[in-house]
Coordinates of C-alpha atoms and ligand atoms in Angstrom, one line a residue:
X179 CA -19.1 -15.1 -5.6
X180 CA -21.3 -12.9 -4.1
X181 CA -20.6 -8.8 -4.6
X182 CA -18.1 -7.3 -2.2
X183 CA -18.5 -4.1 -0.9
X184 CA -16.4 -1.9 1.1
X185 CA -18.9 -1.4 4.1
X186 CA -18.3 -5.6 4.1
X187 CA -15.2 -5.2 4.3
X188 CA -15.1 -2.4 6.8
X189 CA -16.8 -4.0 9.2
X190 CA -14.7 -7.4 8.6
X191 CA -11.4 -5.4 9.1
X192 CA -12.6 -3.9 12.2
X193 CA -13.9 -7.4 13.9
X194 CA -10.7 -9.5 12.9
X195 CA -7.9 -6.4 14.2
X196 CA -6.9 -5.7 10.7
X197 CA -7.7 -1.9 10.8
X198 CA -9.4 0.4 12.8
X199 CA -10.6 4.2 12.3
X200 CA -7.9 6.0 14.3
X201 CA -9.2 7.6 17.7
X202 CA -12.2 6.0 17.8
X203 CA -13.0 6.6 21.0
X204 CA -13.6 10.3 20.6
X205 CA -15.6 9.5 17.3
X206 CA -13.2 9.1 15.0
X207 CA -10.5 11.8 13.7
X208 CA -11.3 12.2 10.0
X209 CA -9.5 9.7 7.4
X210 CA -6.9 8.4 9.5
X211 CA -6.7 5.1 9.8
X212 CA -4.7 2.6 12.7
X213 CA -3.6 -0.8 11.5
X214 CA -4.6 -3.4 14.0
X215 CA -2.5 -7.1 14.8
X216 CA -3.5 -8.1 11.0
X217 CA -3.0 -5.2 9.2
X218 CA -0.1 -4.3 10.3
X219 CA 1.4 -8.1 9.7
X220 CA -0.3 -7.7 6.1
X221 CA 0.9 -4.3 5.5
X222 CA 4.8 -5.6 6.6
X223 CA 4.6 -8.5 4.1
X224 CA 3.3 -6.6 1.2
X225 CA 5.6 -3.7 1.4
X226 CA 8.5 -6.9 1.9
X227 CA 7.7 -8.3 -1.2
X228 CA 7.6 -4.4 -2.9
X229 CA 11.2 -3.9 -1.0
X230 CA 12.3 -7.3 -2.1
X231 CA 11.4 -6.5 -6.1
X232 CA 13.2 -3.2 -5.9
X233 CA 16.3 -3.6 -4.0
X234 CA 17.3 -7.3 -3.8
X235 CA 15.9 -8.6 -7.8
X236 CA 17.8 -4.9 -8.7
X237 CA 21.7 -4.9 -8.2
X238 CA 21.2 -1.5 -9.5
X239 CA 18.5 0.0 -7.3
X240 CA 19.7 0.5 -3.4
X241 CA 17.3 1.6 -0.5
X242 CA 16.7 5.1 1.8
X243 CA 15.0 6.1 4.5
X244 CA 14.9 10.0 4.4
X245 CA 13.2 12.6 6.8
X246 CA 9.9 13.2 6.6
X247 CA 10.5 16.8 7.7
X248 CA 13.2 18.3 5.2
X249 CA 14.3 21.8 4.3
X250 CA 11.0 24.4 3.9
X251 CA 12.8 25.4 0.0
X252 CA 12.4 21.9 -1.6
X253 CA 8.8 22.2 -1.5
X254 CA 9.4 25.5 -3.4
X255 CA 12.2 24.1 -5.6
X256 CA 9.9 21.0 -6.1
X257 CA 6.7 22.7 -7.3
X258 CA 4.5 22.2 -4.3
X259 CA 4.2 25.5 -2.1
X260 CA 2.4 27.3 -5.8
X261 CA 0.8 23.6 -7.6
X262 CA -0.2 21.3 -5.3
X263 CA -3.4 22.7 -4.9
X264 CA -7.0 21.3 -5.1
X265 CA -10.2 23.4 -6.1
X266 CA -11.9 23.9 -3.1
X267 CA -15.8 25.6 -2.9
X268 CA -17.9 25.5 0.7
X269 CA -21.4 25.3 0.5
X270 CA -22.9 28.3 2.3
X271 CA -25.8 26.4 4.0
X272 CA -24.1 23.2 5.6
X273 CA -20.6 24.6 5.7
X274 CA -19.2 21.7 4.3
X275 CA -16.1 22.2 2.2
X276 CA -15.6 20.0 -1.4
X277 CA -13.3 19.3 -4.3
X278 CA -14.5 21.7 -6.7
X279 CA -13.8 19.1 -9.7
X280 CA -16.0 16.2 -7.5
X281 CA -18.6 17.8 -6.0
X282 CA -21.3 16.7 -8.4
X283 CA -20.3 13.0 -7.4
X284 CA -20.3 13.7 -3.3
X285 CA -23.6 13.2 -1.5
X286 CA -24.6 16.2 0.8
X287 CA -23.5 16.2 4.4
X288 CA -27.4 16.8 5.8
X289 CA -29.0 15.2 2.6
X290 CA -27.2 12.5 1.6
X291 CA -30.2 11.6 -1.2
X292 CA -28.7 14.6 -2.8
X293 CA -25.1 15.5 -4.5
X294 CA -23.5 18.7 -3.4
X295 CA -25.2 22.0 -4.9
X296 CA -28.6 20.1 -5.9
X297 CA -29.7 21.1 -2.3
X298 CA -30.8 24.3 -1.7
X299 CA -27.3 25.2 -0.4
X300 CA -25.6 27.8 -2.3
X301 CA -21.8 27.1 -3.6
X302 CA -19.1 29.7 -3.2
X303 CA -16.3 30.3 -6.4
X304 CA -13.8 27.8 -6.1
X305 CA -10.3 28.8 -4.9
X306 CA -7.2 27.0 -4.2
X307 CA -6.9 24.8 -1.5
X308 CA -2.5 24.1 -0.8
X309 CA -2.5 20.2 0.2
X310 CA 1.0 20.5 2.5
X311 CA 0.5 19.9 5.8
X312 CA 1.9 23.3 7.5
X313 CA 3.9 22.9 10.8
X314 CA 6.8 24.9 12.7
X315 CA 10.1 23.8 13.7
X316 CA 11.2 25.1 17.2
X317 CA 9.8 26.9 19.9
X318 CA 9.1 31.0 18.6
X319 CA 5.9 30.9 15.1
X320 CA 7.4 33.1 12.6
X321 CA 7.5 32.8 8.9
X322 CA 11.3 31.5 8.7
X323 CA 10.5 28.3 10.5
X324 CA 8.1 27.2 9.1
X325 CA 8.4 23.2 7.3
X326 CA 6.0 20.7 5.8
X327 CA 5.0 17.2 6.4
X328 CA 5.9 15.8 3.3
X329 CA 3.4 15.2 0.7
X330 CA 5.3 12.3 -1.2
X331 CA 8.6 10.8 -0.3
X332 CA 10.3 11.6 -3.7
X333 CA 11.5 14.7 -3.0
X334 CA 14.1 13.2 -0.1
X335 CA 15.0 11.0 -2.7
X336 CA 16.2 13.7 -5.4
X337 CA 17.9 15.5 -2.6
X338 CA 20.1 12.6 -2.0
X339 CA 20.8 11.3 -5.3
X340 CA 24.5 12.3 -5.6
X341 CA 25.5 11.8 -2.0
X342 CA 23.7 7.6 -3.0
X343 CA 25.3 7.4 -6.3
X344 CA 28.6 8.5 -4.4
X345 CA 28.9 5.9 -1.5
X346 CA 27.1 3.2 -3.8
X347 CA 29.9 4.3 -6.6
X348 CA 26.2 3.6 -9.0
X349 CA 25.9 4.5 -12.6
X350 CA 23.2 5.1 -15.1
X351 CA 20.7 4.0 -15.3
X352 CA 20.5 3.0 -11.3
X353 CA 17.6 3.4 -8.5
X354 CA 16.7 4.5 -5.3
X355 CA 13.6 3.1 -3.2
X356 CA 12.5 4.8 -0.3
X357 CA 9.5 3.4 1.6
X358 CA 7.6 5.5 4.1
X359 CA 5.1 8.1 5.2
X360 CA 3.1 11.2 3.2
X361 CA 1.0 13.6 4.4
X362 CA -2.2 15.3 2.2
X363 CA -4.7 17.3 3.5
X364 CA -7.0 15.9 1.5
X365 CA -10.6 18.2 1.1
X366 CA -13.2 15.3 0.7
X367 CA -11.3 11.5 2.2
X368 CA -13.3 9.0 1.6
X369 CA -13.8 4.7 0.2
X370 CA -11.8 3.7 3.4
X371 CA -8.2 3.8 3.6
X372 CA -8.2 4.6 -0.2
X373 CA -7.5 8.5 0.0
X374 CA -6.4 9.4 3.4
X375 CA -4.3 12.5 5.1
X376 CA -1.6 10.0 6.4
X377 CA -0.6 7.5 4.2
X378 CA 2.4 5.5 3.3
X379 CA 4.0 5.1 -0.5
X380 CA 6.2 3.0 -1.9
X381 CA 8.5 4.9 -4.3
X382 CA 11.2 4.2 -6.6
X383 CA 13.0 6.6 -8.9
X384 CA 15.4 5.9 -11.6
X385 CA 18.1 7.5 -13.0
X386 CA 18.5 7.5 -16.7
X387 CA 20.4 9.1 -19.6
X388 CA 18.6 11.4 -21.1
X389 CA 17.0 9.8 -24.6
X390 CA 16.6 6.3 -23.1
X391 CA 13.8 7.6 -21.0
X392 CA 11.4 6.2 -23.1
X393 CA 11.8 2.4 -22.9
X394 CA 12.8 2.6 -19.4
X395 CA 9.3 3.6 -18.8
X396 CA 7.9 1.0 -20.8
X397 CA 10.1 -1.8 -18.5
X398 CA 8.9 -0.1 -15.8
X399 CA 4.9 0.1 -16.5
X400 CA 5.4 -3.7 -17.9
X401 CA 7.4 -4.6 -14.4
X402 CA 4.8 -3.1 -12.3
X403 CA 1.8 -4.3 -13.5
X404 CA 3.6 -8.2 -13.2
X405 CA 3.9 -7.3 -9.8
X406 CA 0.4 -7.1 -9.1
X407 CA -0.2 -10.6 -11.0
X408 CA 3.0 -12.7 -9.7
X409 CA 3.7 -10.8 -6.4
X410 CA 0.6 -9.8 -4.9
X411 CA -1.7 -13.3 -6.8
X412 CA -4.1 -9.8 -8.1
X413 CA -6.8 -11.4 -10.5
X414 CA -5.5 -9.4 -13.6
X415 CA -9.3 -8.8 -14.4
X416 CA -9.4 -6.1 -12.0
X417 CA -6.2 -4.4 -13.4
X418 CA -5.6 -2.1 -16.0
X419 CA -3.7 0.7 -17.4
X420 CA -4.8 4.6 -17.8
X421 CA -2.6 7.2 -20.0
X422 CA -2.4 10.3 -18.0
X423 CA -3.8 13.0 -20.5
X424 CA -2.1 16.6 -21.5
X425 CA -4.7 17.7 -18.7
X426 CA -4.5 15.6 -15.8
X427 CA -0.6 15.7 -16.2
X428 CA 1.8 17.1 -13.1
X429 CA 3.5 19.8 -13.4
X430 CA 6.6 17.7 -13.7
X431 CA 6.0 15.0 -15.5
X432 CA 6.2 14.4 -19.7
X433 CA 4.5 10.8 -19.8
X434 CA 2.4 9.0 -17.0
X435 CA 0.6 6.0 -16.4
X436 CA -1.8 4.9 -13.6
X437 CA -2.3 1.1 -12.6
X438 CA -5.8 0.5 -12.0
X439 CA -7.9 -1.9 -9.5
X440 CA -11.3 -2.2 -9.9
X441 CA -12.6 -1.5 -6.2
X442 CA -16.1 -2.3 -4.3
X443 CA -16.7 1.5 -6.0
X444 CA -15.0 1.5 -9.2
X445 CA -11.7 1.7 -11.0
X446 CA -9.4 3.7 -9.5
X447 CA -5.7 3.9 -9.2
X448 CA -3.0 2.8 -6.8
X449 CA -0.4 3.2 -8.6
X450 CA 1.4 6.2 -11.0
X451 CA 4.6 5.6 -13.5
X452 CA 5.6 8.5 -14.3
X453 CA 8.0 10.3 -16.8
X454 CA 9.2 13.7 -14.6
X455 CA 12.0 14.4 -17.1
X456 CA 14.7 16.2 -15.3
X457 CA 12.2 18.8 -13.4
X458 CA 12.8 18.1 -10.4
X459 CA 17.2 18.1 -10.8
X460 CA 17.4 21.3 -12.4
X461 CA 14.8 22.6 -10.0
X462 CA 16.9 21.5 -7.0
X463 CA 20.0 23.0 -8.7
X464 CA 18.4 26.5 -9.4
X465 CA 17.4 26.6 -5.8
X466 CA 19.7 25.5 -3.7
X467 CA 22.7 26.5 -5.9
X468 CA 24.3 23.2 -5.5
X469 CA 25.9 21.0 -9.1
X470 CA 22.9 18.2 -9.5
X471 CA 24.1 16.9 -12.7
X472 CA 25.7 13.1 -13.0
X473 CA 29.2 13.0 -14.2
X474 CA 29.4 10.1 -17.0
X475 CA 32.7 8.9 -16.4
X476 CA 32.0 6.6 -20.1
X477 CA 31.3 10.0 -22.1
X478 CA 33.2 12.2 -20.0
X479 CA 29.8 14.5 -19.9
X480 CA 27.9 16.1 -17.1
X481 CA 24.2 16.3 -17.5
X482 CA 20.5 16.3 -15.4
X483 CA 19.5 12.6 -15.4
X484 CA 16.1 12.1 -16.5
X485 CA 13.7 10.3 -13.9
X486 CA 11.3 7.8 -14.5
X487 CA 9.0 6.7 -11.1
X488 CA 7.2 4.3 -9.7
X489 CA 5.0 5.6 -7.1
X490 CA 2.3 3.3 -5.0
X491 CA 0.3 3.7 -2.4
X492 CA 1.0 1.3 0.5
X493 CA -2.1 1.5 2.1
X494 CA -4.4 1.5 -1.1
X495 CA -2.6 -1.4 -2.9
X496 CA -3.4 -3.2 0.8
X497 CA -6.6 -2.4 0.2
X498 CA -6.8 -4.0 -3.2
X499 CA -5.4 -7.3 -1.8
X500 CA -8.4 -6.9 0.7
X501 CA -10.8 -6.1 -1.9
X502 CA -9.4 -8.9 -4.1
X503 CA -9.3 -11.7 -1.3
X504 CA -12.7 -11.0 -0.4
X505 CA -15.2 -14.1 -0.9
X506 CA -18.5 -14.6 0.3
X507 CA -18.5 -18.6 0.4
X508 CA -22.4 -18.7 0.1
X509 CA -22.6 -22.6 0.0
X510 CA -21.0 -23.0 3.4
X511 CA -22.4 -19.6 5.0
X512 CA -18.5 -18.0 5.7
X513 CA -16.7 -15.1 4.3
X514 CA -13.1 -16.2 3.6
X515 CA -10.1 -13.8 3.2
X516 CA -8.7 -16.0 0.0
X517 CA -5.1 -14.2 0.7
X518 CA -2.4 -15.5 -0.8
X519 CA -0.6 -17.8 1.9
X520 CA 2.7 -15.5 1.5
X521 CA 0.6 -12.0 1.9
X522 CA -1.3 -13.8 4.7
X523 CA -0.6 -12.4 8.2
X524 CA -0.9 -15.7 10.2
X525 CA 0.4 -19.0 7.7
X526 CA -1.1 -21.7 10.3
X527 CA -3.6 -21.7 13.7
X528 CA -2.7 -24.7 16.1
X529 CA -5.8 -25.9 17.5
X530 CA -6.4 -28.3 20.4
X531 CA -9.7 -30.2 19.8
X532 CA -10.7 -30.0 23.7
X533 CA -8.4 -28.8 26.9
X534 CA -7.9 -31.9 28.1
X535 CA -6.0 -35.3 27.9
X536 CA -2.9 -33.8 27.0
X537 CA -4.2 -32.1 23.7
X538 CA -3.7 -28.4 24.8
X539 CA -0.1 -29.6 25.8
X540 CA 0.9 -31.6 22.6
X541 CA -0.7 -28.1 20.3
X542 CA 2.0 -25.7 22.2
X543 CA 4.8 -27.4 21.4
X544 CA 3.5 -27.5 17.7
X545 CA 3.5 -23.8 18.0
X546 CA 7.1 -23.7 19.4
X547 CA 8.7 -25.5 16.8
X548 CA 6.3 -23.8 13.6
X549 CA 6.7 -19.9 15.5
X550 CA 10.5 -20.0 14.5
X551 CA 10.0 -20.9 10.6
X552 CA 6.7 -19.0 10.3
X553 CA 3.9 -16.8 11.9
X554 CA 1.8 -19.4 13.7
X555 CA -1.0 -18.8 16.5
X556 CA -2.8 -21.0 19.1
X557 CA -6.4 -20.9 19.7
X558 CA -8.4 -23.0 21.9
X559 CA -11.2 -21.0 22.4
X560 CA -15.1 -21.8 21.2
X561 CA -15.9 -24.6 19.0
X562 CA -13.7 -25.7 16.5
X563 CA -15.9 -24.5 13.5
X564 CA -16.0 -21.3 15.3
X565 CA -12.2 -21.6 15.4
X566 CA -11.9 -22.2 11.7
X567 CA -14.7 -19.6 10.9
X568 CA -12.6 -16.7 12.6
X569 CA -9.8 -18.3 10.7
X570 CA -11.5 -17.8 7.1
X571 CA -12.3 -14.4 7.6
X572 CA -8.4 -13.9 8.9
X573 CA -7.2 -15.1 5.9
X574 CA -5.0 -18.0 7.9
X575 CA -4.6 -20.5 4.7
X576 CA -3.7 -23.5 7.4
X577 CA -5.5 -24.9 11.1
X578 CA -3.7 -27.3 12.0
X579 CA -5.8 -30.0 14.8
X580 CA -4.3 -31.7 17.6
X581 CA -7.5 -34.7 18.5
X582 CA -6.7 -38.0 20.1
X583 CA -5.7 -39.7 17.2
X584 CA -2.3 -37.2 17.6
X585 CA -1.4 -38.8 20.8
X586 CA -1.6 -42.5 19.6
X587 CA 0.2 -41.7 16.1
X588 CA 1.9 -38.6 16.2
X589 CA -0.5 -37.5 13.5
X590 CA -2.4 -34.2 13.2
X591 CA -4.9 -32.4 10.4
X592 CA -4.5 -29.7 8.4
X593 CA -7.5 -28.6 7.3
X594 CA -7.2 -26.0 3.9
X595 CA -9.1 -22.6 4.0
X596 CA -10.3 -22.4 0.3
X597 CA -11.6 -25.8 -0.1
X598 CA -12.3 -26.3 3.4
X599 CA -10.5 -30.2 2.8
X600 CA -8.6 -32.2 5.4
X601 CA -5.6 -34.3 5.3
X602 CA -3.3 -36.2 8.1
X603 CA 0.1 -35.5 8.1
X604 CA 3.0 -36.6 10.7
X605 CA 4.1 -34.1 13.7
X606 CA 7.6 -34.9 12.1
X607 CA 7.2 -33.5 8.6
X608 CA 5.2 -30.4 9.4
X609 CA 7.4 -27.6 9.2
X610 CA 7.9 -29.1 5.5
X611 CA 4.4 -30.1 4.6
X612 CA 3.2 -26.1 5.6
X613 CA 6.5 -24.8 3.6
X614 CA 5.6 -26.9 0.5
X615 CA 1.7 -26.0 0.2
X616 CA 2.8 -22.3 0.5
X617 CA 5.4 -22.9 -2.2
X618 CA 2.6 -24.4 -4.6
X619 CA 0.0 -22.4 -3.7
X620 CA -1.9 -21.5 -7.0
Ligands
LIG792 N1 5.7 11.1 -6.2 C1 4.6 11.0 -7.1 C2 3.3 11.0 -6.4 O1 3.2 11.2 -5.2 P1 0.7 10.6 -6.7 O2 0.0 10.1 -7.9 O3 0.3 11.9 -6.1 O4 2.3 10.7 -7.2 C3 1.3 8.3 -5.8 O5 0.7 9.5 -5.6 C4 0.5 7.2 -5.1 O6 0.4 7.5 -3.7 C5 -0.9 7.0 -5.6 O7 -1.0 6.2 -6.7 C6 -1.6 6.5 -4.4 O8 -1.5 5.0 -4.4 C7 -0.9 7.1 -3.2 N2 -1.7 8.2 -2.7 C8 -1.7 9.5 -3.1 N3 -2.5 10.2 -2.3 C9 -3.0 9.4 -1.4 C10 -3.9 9.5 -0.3 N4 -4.4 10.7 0.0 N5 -4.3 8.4 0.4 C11 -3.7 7.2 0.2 N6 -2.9 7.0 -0.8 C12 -2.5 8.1 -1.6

């Protein structure tokens, strides 16, 4: 397989509509990223499958959909208006502004054979740069309305534990997921849709007693790193673990673990499991003077649950399905997006061989009956190696092609994107035929 890199598969996600650089037409507005036809089918069935092995495997973990735009004191309560805050130094010359802690590893702006403060640019001290995006809720700017965009999606989950565990009459240990999107103002944003100011996570929290906290964790790292392998089809080769030291802890957290995927630039993480004790309960409770403790009707006791959550990145676990999919089929001169058939964002392409003799005909009414079992497409357009080519790099696992021999037997081929093989099956036993490879797919 030849080397992937990210400028690949830039450029592939741009010509087949899976993502695009948002406002391009003004040149771009820095790391913010729009997700074209195929990413945004991609991005649906991965976060599906993450919503699936949450809420639906878990009788004990229930869904939420909170605001992004919550009450200004939570971000105090939670930590964020005085920690969440990156290093930031300018460089005096250029006027470009870095991560104090990176800038050794970030080319310069004006010479990129150069890292930051080996040109003759001199650095200024760093100082802390608040990642919150700032806004103002109503019409007058004054200090009392002001409100953030939310930085992660936890926060509206810890806000609304009791008034969950209430109508869902839940009891510890039990879950809440909450899928949606976070907002960082991220100093240097780069490797793509990696680290970008808008972004979406996938989060899950847990309540648990206090004391048990520590092998919850462990089911937890063990059940989210499965997901990767059994879920996602991840090549566990380019997964690992990291242990969180004392120094690159969060302020909240006791214990936490990154999953790791080794991208076109390195090993990085996409997702954090994390130990954050009962921080953030008795910080809500101090601030907004509200009870935040769990009655145990077992023990008759009241007490802070302790916390234990999974956090990932929507967009950065897409992009190590991308990254992972990626192959450069040198033998047969195509690149093929080896997605796994339930990840993939069209299961089949229905292909006429020419537009004539009934052919075009006989292919839509393929579509019709496929369209209502799975995500199916017609194409007539170019050649049909062309056809298959676009396919490859689409990640479509199935083209199915209507040729005369379909009008005489009621036969068509389906024609495999990995192994680029070719069988005849009937018209009749399609639906089944498509359902069944997915199924086995290995
Ligand atoms: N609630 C805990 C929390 O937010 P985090 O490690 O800061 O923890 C969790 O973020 C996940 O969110 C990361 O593992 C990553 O996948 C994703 N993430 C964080 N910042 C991001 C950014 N700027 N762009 C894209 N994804 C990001």
């Amino acid at each position: 397989m030849a080397e992937s890199s990210i400028e690949k598969i830039v450029s592939l996600c741009k010509r087949r509509g899976f993502i695009f650089q948002s406002s391009e037409i003004y040149g771009g507005f820095g790391a913010v990223y729009d997700y074209g036809p195929l990413g945004i089918e991609l991005k649906n069935n991965i976060s599906q499958l993450w919503w699936r092995a949450m809420t639906q495997v878990h009788e004990n973990i229930v869904g939420l959909d909170s605001g992004i735009l919550m009450h200004p004191k939570i971000w105090e309560a939670s930590g964020h208006v005085d920690e969440f805050n990156d290093p930031l130094i300018d460089c005096k010359k250029c006027k470009g502004r870095f991560r104090a802690d990176q800038h050794e590893n970030t080319p310069c702006p004006e010479k990129p054979s150069k890292m930051v403060g080996q040109c003759e640019g001199e650095l200024t001290a760093p100082r802390d740069f608040n990642l919150m995006f700032k806004t103002q809720i109503g019409p007058v700017e004054s200090d009392g309305d002001v409100a953030y965009l939310r930085p992660e999606t936890a926060q509206g989950i810890y806000v609304n534990y009791l008034l969950v565990q209430g109508a869902m009459r839940q009891k510890l240990p039990f879950g809440i997921a909450q899928i949606g999107k976070a907002f960082r103002n991220e100093i240097v944003a780069r490797n793509f849709i990696f680290r970008t100011r808008e972004f979406e996570q996938m989060e899950m929290q847990y309540f648990v007693k206090p004391g048990t906290d520590d092998g919850e964790l462990n089911e937890w790292k063990e059940k989210r790193y499965n997901f990767y392998i059994q879920e996602l089809g991840i090549n566990e080769r380019n997964l690992r673990f990291h242990q969180h030291g004392t120094n690159e802890l969060a302020h909240y957290a006791k214990e936490a673990w990154d999953i790791e995927y080794e991208f076109p630039f390195g090993w990085a993480e996409v997702e954090g499991i994390h130990n954050r004790t009962d921080f953030d309960l008795q910080r809500h409770q101090e601030f907004s003077g509200k009870n935040m403790q769990y009655s145990d009707q077992v023990s008759n006791e009241k007490y802070f649950p302790y916390i234990i959550e999974t956090s990932a990145g929507l967009n950065r676990m897409l992009l190590s399905v991308l990254s992972d999919a990626y192959w450069e089929d040198t033998d047969n001169n195509r690149i093929v997006m080896k997605l796994h058939p339930k990840l993939a964002p069209v299961k089949a392409v229905v292909c006429p061989l020419v537009k004539k003799d009934g052919l075009p005909e006989l292919a839509r009414k393929i579509v019709d009956d496929l369209k209502i079992h799975y995500k199916v497409l017609y194409d007539q357009q170019g050649s049909i190696g062309k056809r298959y080519y676009r396919q490859d790099e689409a990640g479509t696992p199935f083209c199915i092609t209507i040729d005369h021999q379909s009008n005489e037997d009621n036969t068509v081929t389906i024609r495999h994107r990995n192994d680029q093989l070719q069988e005849r099956v009937s018209i009749e036993n399609l639906v089944t035929e498509l359902q069944n490879k997915m199924d086995d797919y290995s």
